[in-house]
CSV table of C-alpha atoms in Angstrom, one decimal:
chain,number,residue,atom,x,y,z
A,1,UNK,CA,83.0,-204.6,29.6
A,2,UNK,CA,84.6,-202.4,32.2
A,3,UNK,CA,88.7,-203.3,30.9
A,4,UNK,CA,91.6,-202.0,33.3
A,5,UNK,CA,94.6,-201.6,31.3
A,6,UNK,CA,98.3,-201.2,32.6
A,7,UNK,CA,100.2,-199.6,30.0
A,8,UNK,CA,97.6,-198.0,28.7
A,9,UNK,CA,99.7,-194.8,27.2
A,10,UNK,CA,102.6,-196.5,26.0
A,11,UNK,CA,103.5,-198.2,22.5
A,12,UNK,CA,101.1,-200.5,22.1
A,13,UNK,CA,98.8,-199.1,25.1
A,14,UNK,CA,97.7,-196.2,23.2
A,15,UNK,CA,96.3,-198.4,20.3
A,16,UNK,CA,94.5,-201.0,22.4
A,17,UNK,CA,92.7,-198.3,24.2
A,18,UNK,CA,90.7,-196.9,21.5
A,19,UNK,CA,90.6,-200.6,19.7
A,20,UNK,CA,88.4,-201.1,23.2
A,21,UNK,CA,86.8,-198.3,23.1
A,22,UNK,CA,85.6,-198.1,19.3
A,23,UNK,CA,84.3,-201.9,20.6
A,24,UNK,CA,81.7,-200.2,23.1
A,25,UNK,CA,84.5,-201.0,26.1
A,26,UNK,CA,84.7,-198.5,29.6
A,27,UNK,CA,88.6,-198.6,30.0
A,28,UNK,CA,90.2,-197.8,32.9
A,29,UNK,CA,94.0,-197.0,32.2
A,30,UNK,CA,96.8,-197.1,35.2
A,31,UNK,CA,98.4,-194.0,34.6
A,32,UNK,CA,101.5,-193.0,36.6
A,33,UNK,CA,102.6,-189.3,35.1
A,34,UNK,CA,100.4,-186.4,34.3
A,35,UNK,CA,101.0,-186.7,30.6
A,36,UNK,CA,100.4,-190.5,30.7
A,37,UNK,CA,96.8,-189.1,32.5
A,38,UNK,CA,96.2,-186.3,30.3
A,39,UNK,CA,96.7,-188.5,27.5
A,40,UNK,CA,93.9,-191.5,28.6
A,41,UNK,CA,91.3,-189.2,29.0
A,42,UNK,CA,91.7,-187.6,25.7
A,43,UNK,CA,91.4,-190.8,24.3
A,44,UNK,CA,88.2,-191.0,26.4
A,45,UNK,CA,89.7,-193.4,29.1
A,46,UNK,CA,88.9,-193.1,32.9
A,47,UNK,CA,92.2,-193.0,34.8
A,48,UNK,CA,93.9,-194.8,37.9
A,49,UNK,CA,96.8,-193.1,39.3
A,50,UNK,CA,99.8,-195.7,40.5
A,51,UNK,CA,102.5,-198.0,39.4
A,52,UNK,CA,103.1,-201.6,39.0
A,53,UNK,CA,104.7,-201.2,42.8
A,54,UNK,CA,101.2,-200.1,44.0
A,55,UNK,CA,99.9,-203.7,44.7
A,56,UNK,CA,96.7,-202.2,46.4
A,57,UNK,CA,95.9,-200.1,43.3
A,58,UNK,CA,96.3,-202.9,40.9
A,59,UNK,CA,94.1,-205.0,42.8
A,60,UNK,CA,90.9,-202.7,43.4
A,61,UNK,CA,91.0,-201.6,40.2
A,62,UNK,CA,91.0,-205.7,38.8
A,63,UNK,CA,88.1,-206.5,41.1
A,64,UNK,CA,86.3,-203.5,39.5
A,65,UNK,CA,86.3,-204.4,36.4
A,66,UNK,CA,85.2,-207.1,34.1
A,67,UNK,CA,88.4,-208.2,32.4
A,68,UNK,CA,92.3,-206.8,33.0
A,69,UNK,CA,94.8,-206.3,29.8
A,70,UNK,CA,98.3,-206.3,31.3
A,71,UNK,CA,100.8,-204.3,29.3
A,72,UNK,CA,102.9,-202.6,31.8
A,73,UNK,CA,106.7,-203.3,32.2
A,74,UNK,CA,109.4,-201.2,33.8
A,75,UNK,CA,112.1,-200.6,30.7
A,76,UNK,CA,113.6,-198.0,32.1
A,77,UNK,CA,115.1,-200.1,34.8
A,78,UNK,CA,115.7,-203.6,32.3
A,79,UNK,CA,117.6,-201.1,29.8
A,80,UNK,CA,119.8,-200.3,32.7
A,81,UNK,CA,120.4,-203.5,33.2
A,82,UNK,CA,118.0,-204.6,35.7
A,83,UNK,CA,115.6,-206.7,34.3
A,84,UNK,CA,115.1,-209.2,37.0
A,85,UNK,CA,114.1,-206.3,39.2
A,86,UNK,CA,111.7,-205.0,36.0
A,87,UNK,CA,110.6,-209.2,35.9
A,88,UNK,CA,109.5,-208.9,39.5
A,89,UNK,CA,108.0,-206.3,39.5
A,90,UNK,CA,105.7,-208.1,36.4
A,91,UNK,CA,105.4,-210.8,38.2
A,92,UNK,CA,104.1,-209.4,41.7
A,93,UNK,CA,101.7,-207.1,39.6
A,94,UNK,CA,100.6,-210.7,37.7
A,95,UNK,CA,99.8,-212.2,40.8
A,96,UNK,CA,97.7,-209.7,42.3
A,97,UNK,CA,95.4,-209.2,39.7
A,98,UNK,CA,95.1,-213.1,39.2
A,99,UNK,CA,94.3,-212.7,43.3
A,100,UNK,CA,91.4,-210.5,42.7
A,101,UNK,CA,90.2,-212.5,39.7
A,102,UNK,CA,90.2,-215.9,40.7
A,103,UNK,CA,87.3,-217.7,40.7
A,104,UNK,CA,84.9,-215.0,38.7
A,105,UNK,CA,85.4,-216.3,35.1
A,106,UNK,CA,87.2,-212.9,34.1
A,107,UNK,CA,89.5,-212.1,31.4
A,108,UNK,CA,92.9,-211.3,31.7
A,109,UNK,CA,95.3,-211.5,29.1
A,110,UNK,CA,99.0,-210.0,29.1
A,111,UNK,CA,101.9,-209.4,26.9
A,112,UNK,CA,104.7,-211.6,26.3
A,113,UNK,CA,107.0,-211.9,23.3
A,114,UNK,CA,107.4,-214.7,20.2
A,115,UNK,CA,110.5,-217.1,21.1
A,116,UNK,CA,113.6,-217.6,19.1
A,117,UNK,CA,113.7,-221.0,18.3
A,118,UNK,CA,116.9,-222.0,15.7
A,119,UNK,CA,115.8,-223.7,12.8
A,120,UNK,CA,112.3,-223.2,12.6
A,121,UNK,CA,109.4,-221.2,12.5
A,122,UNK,CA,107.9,-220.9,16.3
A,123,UNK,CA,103.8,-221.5,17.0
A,124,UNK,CA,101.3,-221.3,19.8
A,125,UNK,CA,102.0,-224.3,20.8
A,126,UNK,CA,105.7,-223.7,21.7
A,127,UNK,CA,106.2,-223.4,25.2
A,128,UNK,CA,107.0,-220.6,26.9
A,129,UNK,CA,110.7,-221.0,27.7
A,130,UNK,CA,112.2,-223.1,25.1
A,131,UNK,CA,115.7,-222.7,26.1
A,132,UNK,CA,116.3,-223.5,29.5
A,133,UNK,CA,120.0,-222.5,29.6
A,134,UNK,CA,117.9,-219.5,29.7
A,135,UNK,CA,117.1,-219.7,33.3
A,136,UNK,CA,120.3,-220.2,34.4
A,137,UNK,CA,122.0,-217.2,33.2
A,138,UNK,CA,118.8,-214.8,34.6
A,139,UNK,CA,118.2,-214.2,30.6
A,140,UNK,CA,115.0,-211.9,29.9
A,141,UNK,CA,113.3,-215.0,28.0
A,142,UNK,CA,113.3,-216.7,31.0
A,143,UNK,CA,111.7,-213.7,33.0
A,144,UNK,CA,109.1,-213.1,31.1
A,145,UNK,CA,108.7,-216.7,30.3
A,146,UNK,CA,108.2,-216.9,33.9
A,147,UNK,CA,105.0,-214.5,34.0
A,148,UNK,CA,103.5,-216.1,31.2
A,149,UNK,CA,103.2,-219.5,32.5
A,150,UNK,CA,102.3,-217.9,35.9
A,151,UNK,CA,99.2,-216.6,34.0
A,152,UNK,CA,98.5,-219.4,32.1
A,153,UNK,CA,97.9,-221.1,35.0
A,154,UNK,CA,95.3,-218.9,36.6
A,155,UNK,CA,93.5,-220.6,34.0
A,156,UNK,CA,92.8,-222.9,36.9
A,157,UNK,CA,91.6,-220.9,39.2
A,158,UNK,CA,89.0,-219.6,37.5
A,159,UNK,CA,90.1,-216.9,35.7
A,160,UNK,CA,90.1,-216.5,31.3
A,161,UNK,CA,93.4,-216.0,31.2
A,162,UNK,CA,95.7,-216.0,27.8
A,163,UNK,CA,99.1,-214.6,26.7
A,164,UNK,CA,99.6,-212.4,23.5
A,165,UNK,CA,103.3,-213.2,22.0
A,166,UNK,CA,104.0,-209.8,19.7
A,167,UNK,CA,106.6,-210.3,17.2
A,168,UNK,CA,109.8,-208.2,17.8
A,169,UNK,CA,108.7,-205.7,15.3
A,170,UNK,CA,105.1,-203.9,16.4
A,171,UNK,CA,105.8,-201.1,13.9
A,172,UNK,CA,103.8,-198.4,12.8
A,173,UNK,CA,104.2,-194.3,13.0
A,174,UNK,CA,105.9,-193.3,16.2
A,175,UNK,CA,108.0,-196.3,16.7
A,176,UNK,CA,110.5,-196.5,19.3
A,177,UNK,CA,111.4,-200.0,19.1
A,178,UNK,CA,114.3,-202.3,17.0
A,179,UNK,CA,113.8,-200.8,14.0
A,180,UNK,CA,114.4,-196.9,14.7
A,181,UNK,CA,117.5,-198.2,16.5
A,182,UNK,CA,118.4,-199.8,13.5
A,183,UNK,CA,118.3,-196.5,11.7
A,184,UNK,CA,120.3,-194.7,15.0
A,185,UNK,CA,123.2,-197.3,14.1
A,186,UNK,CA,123.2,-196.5,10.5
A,187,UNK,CA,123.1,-193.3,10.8
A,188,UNK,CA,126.0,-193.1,13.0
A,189,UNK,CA,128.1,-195.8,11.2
A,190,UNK,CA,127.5,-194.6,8.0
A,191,UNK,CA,126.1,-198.2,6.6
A,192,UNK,CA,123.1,-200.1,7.0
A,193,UNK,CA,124.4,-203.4,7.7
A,194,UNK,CA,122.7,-206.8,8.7
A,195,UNK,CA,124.8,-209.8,10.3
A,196,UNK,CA,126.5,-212.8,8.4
A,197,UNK,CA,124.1,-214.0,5.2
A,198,UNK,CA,121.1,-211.8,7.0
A,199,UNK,CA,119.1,-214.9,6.5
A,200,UNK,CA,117.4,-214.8,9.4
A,201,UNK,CA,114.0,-213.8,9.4
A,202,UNK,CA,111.9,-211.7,12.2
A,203,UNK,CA,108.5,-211.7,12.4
A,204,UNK,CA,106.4,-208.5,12.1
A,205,UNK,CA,102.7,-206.8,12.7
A,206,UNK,CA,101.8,-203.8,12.7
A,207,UNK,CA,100.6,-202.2,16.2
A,208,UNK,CA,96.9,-202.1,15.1
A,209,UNK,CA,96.6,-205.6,14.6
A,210,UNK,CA,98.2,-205.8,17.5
A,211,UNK,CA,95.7,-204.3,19.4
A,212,UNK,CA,93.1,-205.7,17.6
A,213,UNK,CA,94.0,-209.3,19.1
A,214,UNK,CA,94.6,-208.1,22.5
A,215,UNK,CA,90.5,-206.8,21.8
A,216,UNK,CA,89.8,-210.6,20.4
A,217,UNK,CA,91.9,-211.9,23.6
A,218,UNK,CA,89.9,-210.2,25.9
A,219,UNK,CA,86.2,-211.0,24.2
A,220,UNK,CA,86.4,-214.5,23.2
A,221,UNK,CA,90.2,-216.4,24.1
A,222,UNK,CA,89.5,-219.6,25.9
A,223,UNK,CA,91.2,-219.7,29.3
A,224,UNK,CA,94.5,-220.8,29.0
A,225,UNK,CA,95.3,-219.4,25.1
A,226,UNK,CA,98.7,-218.5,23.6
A,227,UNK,CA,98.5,-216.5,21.0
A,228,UNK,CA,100.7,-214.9,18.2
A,229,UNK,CA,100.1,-211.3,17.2
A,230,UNK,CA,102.1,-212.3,14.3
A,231,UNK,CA,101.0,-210.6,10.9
A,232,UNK,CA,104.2,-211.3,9.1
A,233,UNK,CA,105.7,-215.1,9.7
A,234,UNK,CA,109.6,-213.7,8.9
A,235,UNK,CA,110.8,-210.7,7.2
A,236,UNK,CA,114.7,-211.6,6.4
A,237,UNK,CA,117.1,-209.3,8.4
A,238,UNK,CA,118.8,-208.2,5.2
A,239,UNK,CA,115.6,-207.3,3.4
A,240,UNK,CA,115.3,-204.8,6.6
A,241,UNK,CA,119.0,-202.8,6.0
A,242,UNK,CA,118.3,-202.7,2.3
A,243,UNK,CA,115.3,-200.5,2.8
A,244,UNK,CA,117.0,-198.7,5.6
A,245,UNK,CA,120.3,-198.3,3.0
A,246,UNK,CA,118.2,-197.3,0.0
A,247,UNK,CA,116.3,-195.1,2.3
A,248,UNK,CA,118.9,-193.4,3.8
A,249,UNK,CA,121.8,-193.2,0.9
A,250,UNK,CA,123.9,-195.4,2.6
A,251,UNK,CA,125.5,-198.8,1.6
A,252,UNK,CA,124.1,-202.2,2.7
A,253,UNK,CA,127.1,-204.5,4.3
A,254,UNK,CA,127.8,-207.9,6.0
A,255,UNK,CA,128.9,-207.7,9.3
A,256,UNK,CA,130.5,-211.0,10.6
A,257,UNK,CA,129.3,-212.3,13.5
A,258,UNK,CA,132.4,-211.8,15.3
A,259,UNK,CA,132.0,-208.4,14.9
A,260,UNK,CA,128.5,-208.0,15.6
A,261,UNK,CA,128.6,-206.2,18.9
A,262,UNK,CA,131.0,-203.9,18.3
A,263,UNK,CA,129.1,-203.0,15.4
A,264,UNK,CA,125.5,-203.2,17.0
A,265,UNK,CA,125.9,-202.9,20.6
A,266,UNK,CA,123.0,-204.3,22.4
A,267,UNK,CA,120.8,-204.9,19.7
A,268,UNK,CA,123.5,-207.3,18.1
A,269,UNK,CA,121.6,-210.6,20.1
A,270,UNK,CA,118.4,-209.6,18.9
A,271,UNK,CA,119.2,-208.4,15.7
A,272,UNK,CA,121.0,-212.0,14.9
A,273,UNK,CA,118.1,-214.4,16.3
A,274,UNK,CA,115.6,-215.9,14.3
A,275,UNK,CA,112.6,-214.8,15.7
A,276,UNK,CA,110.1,-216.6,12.5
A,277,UNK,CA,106.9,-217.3,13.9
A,278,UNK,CA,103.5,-218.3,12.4
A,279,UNK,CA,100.0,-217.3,14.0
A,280,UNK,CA,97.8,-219.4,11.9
A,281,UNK,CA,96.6,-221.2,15.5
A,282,UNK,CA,95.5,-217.7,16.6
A,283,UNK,CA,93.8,-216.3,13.0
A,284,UNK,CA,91.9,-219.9,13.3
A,285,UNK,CA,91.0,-219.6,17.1
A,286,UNK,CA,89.8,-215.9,17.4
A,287,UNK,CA,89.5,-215.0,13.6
A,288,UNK,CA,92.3,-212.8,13.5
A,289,UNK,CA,92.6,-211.0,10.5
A,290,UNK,CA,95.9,-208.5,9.9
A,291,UNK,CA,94.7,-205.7,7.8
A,292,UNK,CA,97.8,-203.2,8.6
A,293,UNK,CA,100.9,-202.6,5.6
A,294,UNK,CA,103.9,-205.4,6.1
A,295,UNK,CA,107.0,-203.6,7.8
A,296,UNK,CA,109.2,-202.9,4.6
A,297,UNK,CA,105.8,-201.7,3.0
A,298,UNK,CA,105.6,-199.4,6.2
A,299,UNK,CA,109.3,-198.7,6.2
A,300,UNK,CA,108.9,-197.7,2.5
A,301,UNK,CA,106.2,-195.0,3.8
A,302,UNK,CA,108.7,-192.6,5.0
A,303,UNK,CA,107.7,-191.4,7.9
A,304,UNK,CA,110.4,-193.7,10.2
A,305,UNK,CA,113.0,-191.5,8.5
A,306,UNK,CA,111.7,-188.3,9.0
């Protein structure tokens, strides 16, 4: 197939381009920087200069092609603060492409994220917004929620559409995510620490599996599909700032949850959630096999401490 990608150089991007490409794929990558150019076509990807505020790039480049993997998102502006502005934006980019999909039986499959839910271990079959307080407060569940189910139903108009939920942690070498923030904090506090009993379990894969399902997504998902890039169903929180601690030479600590967000800024939410989730639907649906190291086998590596 002829895949257009939006995020094609960023974090998880830059492994599901040559996953397409070692498949036989043509990808087209959006590309909206020189280096973000120069780096598709050394992967061997054909580039589209624009943004997901070009509306008429997005949608010439989805009607010429034979399947669209949406991974594009404006962080800059949601870590300033602004993420219904960043959601909008997703959502007007979601739309378009669905526009110059519908009817042709196309893939299109997007990126959302794996849903806290207290008390249990999430699934596929979890909607998409299980909290609806959510929606009230503008929280960036909701959003994103929002885009999913907005793709889920172009599955009605004629488009193979499905929703990847990656776990919180996509880690691997060059990781920008939770975890190296994890090991800023420590660093600068002088402790690896982990809130209350650190109980609460996140669930993991490694970016290459990642990838790999978004490849499985795109060649096979029935229209409709949620599915779990979930290699890991919960890695406790605690298990997490022991490697970090022994890792670093620091001490492992308790932080109440009172204190949490003095202690952890804006990663205190996140890092106190349970974010467990299980992906046997998907590894049954598609075949999915995870083949990567676990994330405290990774973590044990080295190289996020370098």
């Amino acid at each position: 197939m002829r895949v257009f990608v939006t995020g094609a150089s960023g974090w998880i991007g830059s492994a599901v381009v040559p996953e397409l490409i070692g498949a036989g794929h043509q990808v087209v990558g959006l590309a909206r920087s020189d280096a973000s150019a120069d780096a598709l076509t050394t992967a061997g990807a054909d580039v589209v200069r624009g943004t997901l505020d070009d509306l008429d790039v997005l949608r010439g480049a989805a009607a010429d092609s034979d399947g669209v993997v949406h991974l594009a998102f404006k962080h800059d502006i949601a870590f300033s603060g602004d993420f219904k502005g960043a959601g909008e934006a997703d959502r007007r980019a979601v739309e378009v492409i669905g526009e110059a999909l519908a009817g042709s039986g196309r893939p299109f499959t997007i990126a959302s994220g794996t849903p806290a839910i207290p008390g249990r271990v999430a699934t596929e079959r979890d909607g998409h917004d299980p909290d609806p307080a959510a929606a009230a407060r503008g929280a960036a569940q909701h959003i994103r929620a929002v885009t999913a189910e907005l793709t889920l139903s172009l599955a009605a108009r004629g488009v193979r559409s499905s929703v990847v939920r990656l776990a919180p942690t996509n880690h691997g070498e060059g990781d920008n995510g939770f975890v190296p923030a994890l090991i800023g904090i420590a660093r600068e506090k002088g402790v690896s620490a982990y809130i209350g009993d650190g109980t609460n379990r996140w669930s993991a894969a490694h970016r290459l599996d990642s990838a790999h399902l978004f490849r499985l997504a795109l060649e096979k998902a029935p229209a409709g599909s949620t599915l779990h890039a979930v290699a890991e169903e919960g890695v406790p929180v605690r298990d997490i700032a022991e490697v970090i601690g022994r890792r670093l030479g620091l001490p492992v600590v308790s932080v109440p949850a009172a204190e949490a967000g003095a202690h952890f800024t804006w990663l205190a939410g996140p890092f106190a959630d349970n974010r467990a989730a299980s992906s046997a639907l998907t590894r049954e649906l598609l075949g999915w096999r995870p083949l990567q190291p676990g994330l405290v086998e990774d973590l044990e590596q080295g190289h996020y401490f370098k």
